[in-house]
Coordinates of N, CA, C and O in Angstrom, one line a residue:
Q1 N 0.7 -1.3 0.0 CA -0.2 0.3 0.0 C 0.7 1.1 -0.1 O 1.9 1.9 1.1
V2 N 0.8 1.9 -1.1 CA 1.2 3.8 -0.7 C 1.1 4.6 -0.3 O -0.2 4.4 -0.1
Q3 N 1.8 4.8 0.7 CA 1.4 5.9 2.3 C 2.0 7.6 1.3 O 3.4 7.3 1.0
L4 N 1.7 8.4 1.4 CA 1.6 9.7 0.8 C 1.7 10.6 2.3 O 1.0 10.5 2.9
V5 N 2.9 11.7 2.3 CA 2.8 12.2 3.9 C 3.0 13.5 3.5 O 4.4 13.6 2.8
E6 N 2.6 14.7 3.2 CA 3.3 15.7 3.6 C 3.6 16.6 3.9 O 3.0 16.7 5.8
S7 N 3.6 17.6 3.8 CA 4.7 18.9 4.9 C 4.6 20.1 4.2 O 5.1 20.5 3.1
G8 N 4.8 21.3 4.7 CA 5.2 22.2 4.2 C 4.3 23.7 4.2 O 5.0 24.4 3.9
G9 N 3.8 23.2 4.5 CA 2.4 24.2 3.6 C 2.6 25.5 5.4 O 2.8 25.7 6.2
G10 N 1.8 26.0 5.2 CA 1.6 27.1 5.9 C 1.1 28.5 5.4 O 0.4 29.0 4.8
S11 N 1.3 29.7 6.2 CA 0.6 30.9 5.9 C 1.7 32.1 5.5 O 2.8 31.9 6.5
V12 N 1.1 32.5 4.7 CA 2.1 33.8 4.4 C 1.6 35.2 3.1 O 0.7 35.3 2.7
Q13 N 2.6 36.0 3.3 CA 1.7 37.1 2.1 C 2.1 36.7 1.1 O 3.1 36.4 0.7
P14 N 1.4 37.6 0.0 CA 1.6 37.8 -1.5 C 3.0 38.0 -1.7 O 3.7 38.9 -0.8
G15 N 3.6 37.5 -2.4 CA 4.8 37.6 -3.2 C 5.8 37.1 -1.8 O 7.0 36.9 -2.5
G16 N 5.0 35.7 -1.0 CA 6.1 35.2 -0.1 C 6.7 33.9 -0.9 O 5.4 33.4 -1.9
S17 N 7.3 33.3 -0.5 CA 7.6 31.5 -0.9 C 7.0 30.7 0.3 O 6.9 31.0 1.5
L18 N 7.0 29.0 -0.2 CA 6.7 28.2 0.8 C 7.6 27.4 -0.2 O 7.3 27.4 -1.4
R19 N 8.0 26.2 0.6 CA 8.1 24.3 -0.4 C 7.7 23.5 0.7 O 7.4 23.3 1.7
L20 N 6.5 22.9 0.2 CA 6.1 21.8 0.3 C 6.6 20.8 -0.3 O 7.5 20.6 -1.1
S21 N 6.5 19.5 0.5 CA 7.6 18.0 0.5 C 6.3 17.3 0.3 O 5.1 16.8 1.4
C22 N 6.4 15.7 -0.2 CA 5.3 14.7 -0.5 C 6.3 13.8 -0.3 O 7.4 13.2 -1.0
V23 N 6.6 12.7 0.6 CA 7.6 11.5 1.0 C 6.5 10.2 1.1 O 5.5 10.6 1.7
A24 N 6.5 9.3 0.0 CA 5.6 8.4 -0.8 C 6.7 7.2 0.1 O 8.1 6.9 -0.2
S25 N 5.6 6.3 0.8 CA 6.4 4.8 1.1 C 5.4 3.9 0.8 O 4.2 4.3 0.1
G26 N 6.1 2.8 0.1 CA 5.5 1.3 0.1 C 5.4 1.0 -2.1 O 4.2 0.4 -1.9
Y27 N 6.3 2.1 -2.1 CA 6.0 1.6 -3.8 C 6.9 0.2 -4.4 O 8.0 -0.7 -3.7
T28 N 6.0 -0.2 -5.3 CA 6.3 -1.9 -5.7 C 7.2 -1.6 -7.2 O 7.5 -3.0 -7.3
L29 N 5.9 -1.2 -8.3 CA 6.6 -0.7 -9.5 C 7.8 -0.2 -10.1 O 8.6 0.4 -9.3
S30 N 8.2 0.0 -10.9 CA 9.7 0.2 -11.1 C 9.8 2.1 -11.5 O 10.3 2.6 -11.4
T31 N 8.1 2.8 -12.1 CA 8.0 3.7 -12.2 C 6.8 4.8 -11.9 O 6.1 3.7 -11.0
N32 N 7.7 5.9 -10.9 CA 6.2 6.1 -10.5 C 5.7 7.7 -10.4 O 7.6 8.4 -11.6
C33 N 4.7 8.5 -11.2 CA 4.4 9.4 -11.7 C 3.8 10.2 -10.5 O 3.1 9.8 -9.3
M34 N 4.0 11.7 -9.4 CA 3.3 12.2 -8.9 C 3.4 13.3 -8.9 O 3.9 14.1 -9.5
G35 N 2.2 14.6 -8.5 CA 2.0 15.1 -8.5 C 1.6 16.3 -7.6 O 0.9 15.7 -6.0
W36 N 0.9 17.1 -7.8 CA 0.5 18.2 -7.0 C -0.8 18.2 -7.4 O -0.7 19.0 -8.3
F37 N -2.0 18.1 -6.5 CA -3.6 19.0 -7.1 C -3.8 20.2 -5.4 O -3.9 19.5 -4.3
R38 N -4.9 21.0 -6.2 CA -5.5 22.0 -5.5 C -7.1 21.7 -5.8 O -7.2 21.9 -7.1
P39 N -7.9 22.2 -4.3 CA -9.7 21.4 -5.2 C -10.0 23.5 -6.1 O -9.4 24.3 -6.0
V40 N -10.8 23.3 -6.8 CA -11.2 24.4 -7.5 C -12.6 23.8 -7.5 O -13.5 22.8 -7.8
P41 N -13.7 24.5 -7.1 CA -14.9 24.8 -6.6 C -15.8 24.4 -8.0 O -15.7 25.1 -8.9
G42 N -16.5 22.9 -7.6 CA -17.1 23.1 -8.9 C -16.8 21.7 -9.7 O -17.5 21.0 -10.6
K43 N -15.6 21.5 -9.5 CA -14.8 20.7 -10.3 C -13.9 19.9 -9.6 O -13.1 19.7 -8.4
A44 N -13.2 18.9 -10.4 CA -12.2 18.0 -9.6 C -10.8 19.3 -8.9 O -10.8 19.8 -10.2
R45 N -10.1 18.3 -8.3 CA -9.2 18.6 -7.6 C -7.9 19.4 -9.1 O -8.2 18.3 -10.5
E46 N -7.5 20.4 -9.6 CA -6.8 21.3 -10.8 C -5.3 20.3 -10.2 O -4.8 20.7 -9.2
G47 N -4.8 20.4 -11.2 CA -3.3 19.3 -11.5 C -2.6 20.7 -11.0 O -2.7 22.0 -12.2
V48 N -1.7 20.9 -9.7 CA -0.8 21.9 -10.4 C 0.2 21.6 -10.8 O 0.4 22.5 -11.7
A49 N 1.1 20.3 -10.8 CA 2.1 20.1 -11.0 C 2.4 18.5 -11.1 O 2.2 18.6 -9.9
A50 N 3.3 18.6 -12.0 CA 3.3 16.6 -11.8 C 4.7 16.1 -12.4 O 4.8 16.7 -14.0
I51 N 5.5 15.3 -12.1 CA 6.4 14.7 -12.0 C 6.5 13.0 -12.4 O 6.4 12.9 -11.6
C52 N 7.3 12.5 -13.0 CA 8.0 11.0 -12.9 C 9.0 11.0 -13.0 O 10.0 11.7 -13.1
S53 N 9.2 9.5 -12.1 CA 10.5 8.7 -12.1 C 11.8 9.4 -13.0 O 12.6 8.9 -13.0
T54 N 10.7 8.8 -14.9 CA 12.2 8.6 -15.8 C 12.7 9.7 -16.1 O 13.4 10.4 -16.4
G55 N 12.0 11.0 -15.5 CA 12.6 12.4 -15.3 C 12.2 13.3 -16.8 O 13.2 14.1 -17.0
D56 N 11.1 12.6 -17.1 CA 10.9 13.8 -18.5 C 11.2 15.2 -17.7 O 10.6 15.1 -16.5
A57 N 9.7 15.7 -19.1 CA 9.6 17.0 -18.6 C 8.6 16.8 -17.1 O 7.4 16.0 -17.5
A58 N 8.4 17.9 -17.2 CA 7.5 18.2 -16.4 C 6.5 18.9 -16.2 O 6.2 19.6 -17.8
Y59 N 5.1 18.8 -15.5 CA 3.6 19.8 -16.6 C 2.9 20.3 -15.3 O 3.5 20.4 -13.8
Y60 N 3.0 21.8 -15.4 CA 2.7 23.2 -14.6 C 0.8 23.4 -15.0 O 1.3 23.5 -16.1
A61 N 0.7 23.4 -14.2 CA -0.9 24.6 -14.7 C -0.4 25.5 -15.3 O 0.5 26.1 -14.7
S62 N -0.9 26.6 -16.2 CA -0.7 27.9 -16.9 C -0.8 29.0 -15.4 O -0.1 29.8 -15.3
S63 N -1.6 28.0 -14.4 CA -1.5 29.8 -13.3 C -0.1 29.4 -12.6 O -0.9 31.1 -11.9
V64 N 0.6 28.7 -13.0 CA 1.3 28.6 -11.9 C 2.7 28.5 -11.8 O 3.7 28.0 -11.8
E65 N 2.3 28.5 -14.1 CA 4.3 28.7 -14.6 C 4.8 29.4 -14.3 O 4.3 30.5 -14.1
G66 N 5.5 29.7 -14.1 CA 7.0 30.3 -14.0 C 7.8 31.1 -12.3 O 7.8 31.4 -12.1
R67 N 6.3 30.6 -11.6 CA 6.1 31.0 -10.1 C 6.7 29.8 -9.3 O 7.3 29.4 -8.4
F68 N 6.2 28.4 -9.9 CA 6.0 26.9 -8.7 C 7.3 25.9 -9.7 O 7.1 26.2 -11.3
T69 N 7.6 25.1 -9.0 CA 8.7 24.4 -9.8 C 8.3 23.3 -8.6 O 8.8 22.8 -7.6
I70 N 8.3 22.2 -9.2 CA 8.8 20.8 -9.1 C 9.6 20.0 -9.3 O 10.2 20.2 -10.2
S71 N 9.8 19.3 -8.6 CA 11.4 18.5 -8.5 C 11.4 17.3 -7.5 O 10.5 16.8 -6.6
Q72 N 12.5 16.0 -7.9 CA 11.9 15.3 -6.9 C 13.8 14.6 -6.3 O 14.8 14.7 -7.5
D73 N 13.5 13.7 -5.3 CA 14.8 12.9 -5.3 C 14.0 11.7 -4.8 O 13.4 10.9 -4.1
N74 N 14.7 10.5 -6.1 CA 13.7 9.0 -6.3 C 14.3 9.0 -5.8 O 14.3 8.0 -4.2
A75 N 15.7 8.6 -4.5 CA 16.8 7.8 -3.7 C 15.7 7.9 -2.5 O 15.9 6.6 -2.2
N76 N 15.0 9.3 -2.3 CA 14.3 9.2 -1.1 C 12.9 9.3 -1.4 O 11.4 9.6 -0.1
N77 N 12.1 8.7 -2.2 CA 10.9 8.6 -3.0 C 10.5 10.2 -3.0 O 9.1 10.3 -2.0
T78 N 10.8 11.3 -2.6 CA 9.7 12.9 -2.2 C 10.2 13.6 -4.0 O 11.2 13.6 -4.3
V79 N 8.8 13.9 -3.8 CA 8.3 15.4 -4.1 C 8.7 16.2 -3.4 O 7.5 16.7 -2.6
Y80 N 9.0 17.7 -4.2 CA 9.4 18.5 -3.7 C 8.1 20.0 -5.1 O 8.0 20.2 -6.0
L81 N 7.0 20.7 -4.0 CA 6.5 22.1 -4.9 C 7.5 23.5 -3.9 O 7.3 23.8 -3.2
Q82 N 8.3 23.6 -4.7 CA 8.7 24.9 -4.5 C 8.1 26.1 -5.2 O 7.2 26.1 -6.2
M83 N 7.6 26.8 -4.3 CA 6.4 28.1 -4.6 C 6.8 29.3 -4.2 O 6.5 29.7 -3.4
N84 N 7.1 29.6 -5.0 CA 7.5 31.6 -4.7 C 6.5 32.7 -5.4 O 5.3 32.0 -6.5
D85 N 6.5 33.8 -5.7 CA 6.1 34.9 -5.7 C 4.6 34.2 -5.8 O 3.7 35.0 -6.4
L86 N 3.6 33.8 -4.0 CA 2.5 33.6 -4.2 C 1.4 34.3 -4.7 O 1.8 35.7 -3.6
K87 N 0.2 34.1 -4.2 CA -0.8 34.7 -4.6 C -2.3 34.4 -4.0 O -2.2 33.7 -3.9
P88 N -2.8 35.3 -3.2 CA -4.2 35.4 -2.5 C -4.6 33.8 -3.0 O -5.4 33.2 -2.5
E89 N -4.8 34.2 -4.3 CA -5.4 32.6 -5.2 C -4.9 31.3 -5.0 O -5.9 30.4 -5.3
D90 N -3.6 31.8 -4.7 CA -2.4 30.1 -4.9 C -3.6 29.7 -3.3 O -3.3 28.2 -2.9
T91 N -4.3 30.1 -2.2 CA -5.0 29.9 -0.8 C -5.2 28.3 -1.2 O -6.3 28.6 -2.4
A92 N -5.2 27.5 -1.3 CA -6.1 26.0 -1.2 C -5.3 25.4 0.4 O -4.0 24.7 0.3
M93 N -5.4 23.9 0.0 CA -5.3 22.9 0.9 C -4.2 22.3 -0.5 O -5.6 22.2 -2.1
Y94 N -3.1 21.7 -0.8 CA -2.6 20.8 -1.3 C -2.6 19.7 -0.9 O -2.0 19.3 -0.1
Y95 N -3.1 19.1 -2.4 CA -3.1 17.2 -2.4 C -1.7 16.7 -3.0 O -1.5 17.4 -3.8
C96 N -0.8 16.0 -2.5 CA 0.0 15.3 -3.3 C -0.6 14.0 -4.0 O -1.8 13.1 -2.7
A97 N -0.3 13.2 -4.8 CA -0.9 11.9 -5.8 C 0.6 12.0 -6.2 O 1.0 12.2 -6.7
A98 N 0.5 9.9 -6.2 CA 1.1 9.5 -6.7 C 0.4 7.9 -7.3 O -0.8 7.2 -7.1
V99 N 1.1 7.6 -8.8 CA 0.5 6.4 -9.7 C 2.0 5.7 -9.9 O 2.6 6.4 -10.5
E100 N 1.5 4.6 -9.9 CA 2.9 3.8 -9.9 C 2.9 2.5 -11.8 O 1.4 2.7 -11.9
F101 N 3.9 2.5 -12.2 CA 3.8 1.7 -13.6 C 4.4 0.6 -13.4 O 6.0 1.2 -13.4
S102 N 4.9 0.6 -14.5 CA 5.7 -1.2 -14.6 C 6.6 -1.0 -15.1 O 7.0 -1.6 -15.8
D103 N 6.2 0.1 -16.3 CA 7.5 0.7 -17.3 C 7.6 2.0 -17.2 O 6.7 2.7 -17.2
D104 N 8.8 2.1 -18.7 CA 9.0 3.8 -18.1 C 8.8 4.5 -19.3 O 8.9 5.6 -19.2
D105 N 7.6 3.8 -20.3 CA 7.4 5.0 -21.2 C 5.9 4.6 -20.6 O 5.0 4.5 -21.4
V106 N 6.4 6.0 -20.1 CA 4.8 6.5 -19.6 C 4.4 8.5 -20.0 O 5.4 9.3 -20.2
D107 N 2.9 8.1 -20.3 CA 2.8 9.6 -20.0 C 2.4 10.4 -19.3 O 1.1 9.8 -18.4
L108 N 2.6 11.9 -18.6 CA 3.0 12.2 -17.7 C 1.5 12.5 -17.1 O 0.9 13.1 -17.6
P109 N 0.5 11.9 -15.7 CA -0.4 12.1 -15.9 C -0.6 13.4 -15.1 O 0.0 14.3 -14.7
I110 N -1.4 14.6 -15.1 CA -1.9 15.7 -15.1 C -3.8 15.3 -14.4 O -3.7 16.5 -14.3
Y111 N -4.4 14.4 -14.5 CA -5.7 14.6 -14.6 C -5.9 14.1 -12.9 O -5.2 12.4 -12.5
S112 N -6.9 13.8 -11.8 CA -6.8 13.2 -10.7 C -7.5 12.3 -11.1 O -6.9 11.4 -9.8
Y113 N -7.9 12.2 -11.6 CA -8.6 10.4 -12.2 C -7.2 9.8 -12.6 O -7.4 8.6 -12.9
E114 N -6.3 10.6 -12.7 CA -5.2 9.0 -12.7 C -4.1 8.9 -12.1 O -3.0 8.2 -12.4
Y115 N -4.7 9.3 -10.9 CA -3.9 8.9 -9.7 C -4.6 8.1 -8.4 O -5.8 8.3 -8.6
D116 N -3.9 7.2 -8.2 CA -4.6 6.6 -7.3 C -4.4 6.1 -6.2 O -5.0 6.2 -5.3
H117 N -2.9 7.2 -5.7 CA -3.4 7.1 -4.2 C -2.8 9.0 -3.5 O -2.4 9.5 -4.4
W118 N -3.6 9.5 -2.7 CA -3.6 10.3 -1.9 C -3.2 10.4 -0.9 O -2.9 9.7 0.4
G119 N -1.9 11.7 -0.5 CA -1.8 12.3 0.7 C -3.0 13.5 1.5 O -4.4 13.2 0.9
Q120 N -3.0 13.3 2.6 CA -3.6 13.9 3.7 C -4.0 15.6 3.5 O -5.1 15.9 3.3
G121 N -3.1 15.7 2.7 CA -3.2 17.5 2.0 C -2.7 18.6 3.5 O -1.8 18.2 4.2
T122 N -1.9 19.6 2.8 CA -1.4 20.4 3.9 C -2.3 21.6 3.2 O -2.1 22.8 2.3
Q123 N -2.4 22.5 4.2 CA -2.6 24.3 3.8 C -2.1 24.8 3.3 O -0.7 25.1 4.4
V124 N -2.2 26.0 2.4 CA -1.6 27.0 1.7 C -2.5 28.0 2.1 O -3.3 28.7 1.6
T125 N -2.1 29.1 2.6 CA -3.2 30.1 3.0 C -1.8 31.7 2.5 O -0.9 32.1 3.5
V126 N -2.6 32.4 1.7 CA -1.7 33.1 1.2 C -2.5 34.7 1.5 O -3.5 34.7 1.3
S127 N -2.5 35.5 2.7 CA -3.2 36.9 2.8 C -1.9 37.7 3.4 O -0.9 37.3 4.2
S128 N -2.5 39.0 3.3 CA -1.6 40.0 3.8 C -2.4 40.5 5.1 O -2.2 41.3 5.2

């Protein structure tokens, strides 16, 4: 059973920075992809950023591109989300998600329904 534990949320002023971390355990397959999601009213969770252990290019939502950076430490099954120039509209619960694959020829999953495992979430609040 894959388990995900997020940390790093908090309260910051507009323009501030935070770094979220997500540590995964229980992987059994050779390839994994991990992403960060946040709720959107009336819709499924929005994919903020995603990355795979294959090292291919990452995905970013247009609303965060240029401000957020996703990175991973495959040796420790950890993914990070560096969030800079935070805006009030970034305020949300951020969820880490993961999915495993048995080979390395995968398309980077960017939608919530493509992920099998979820963390409990970490709150990010941006307010002056």
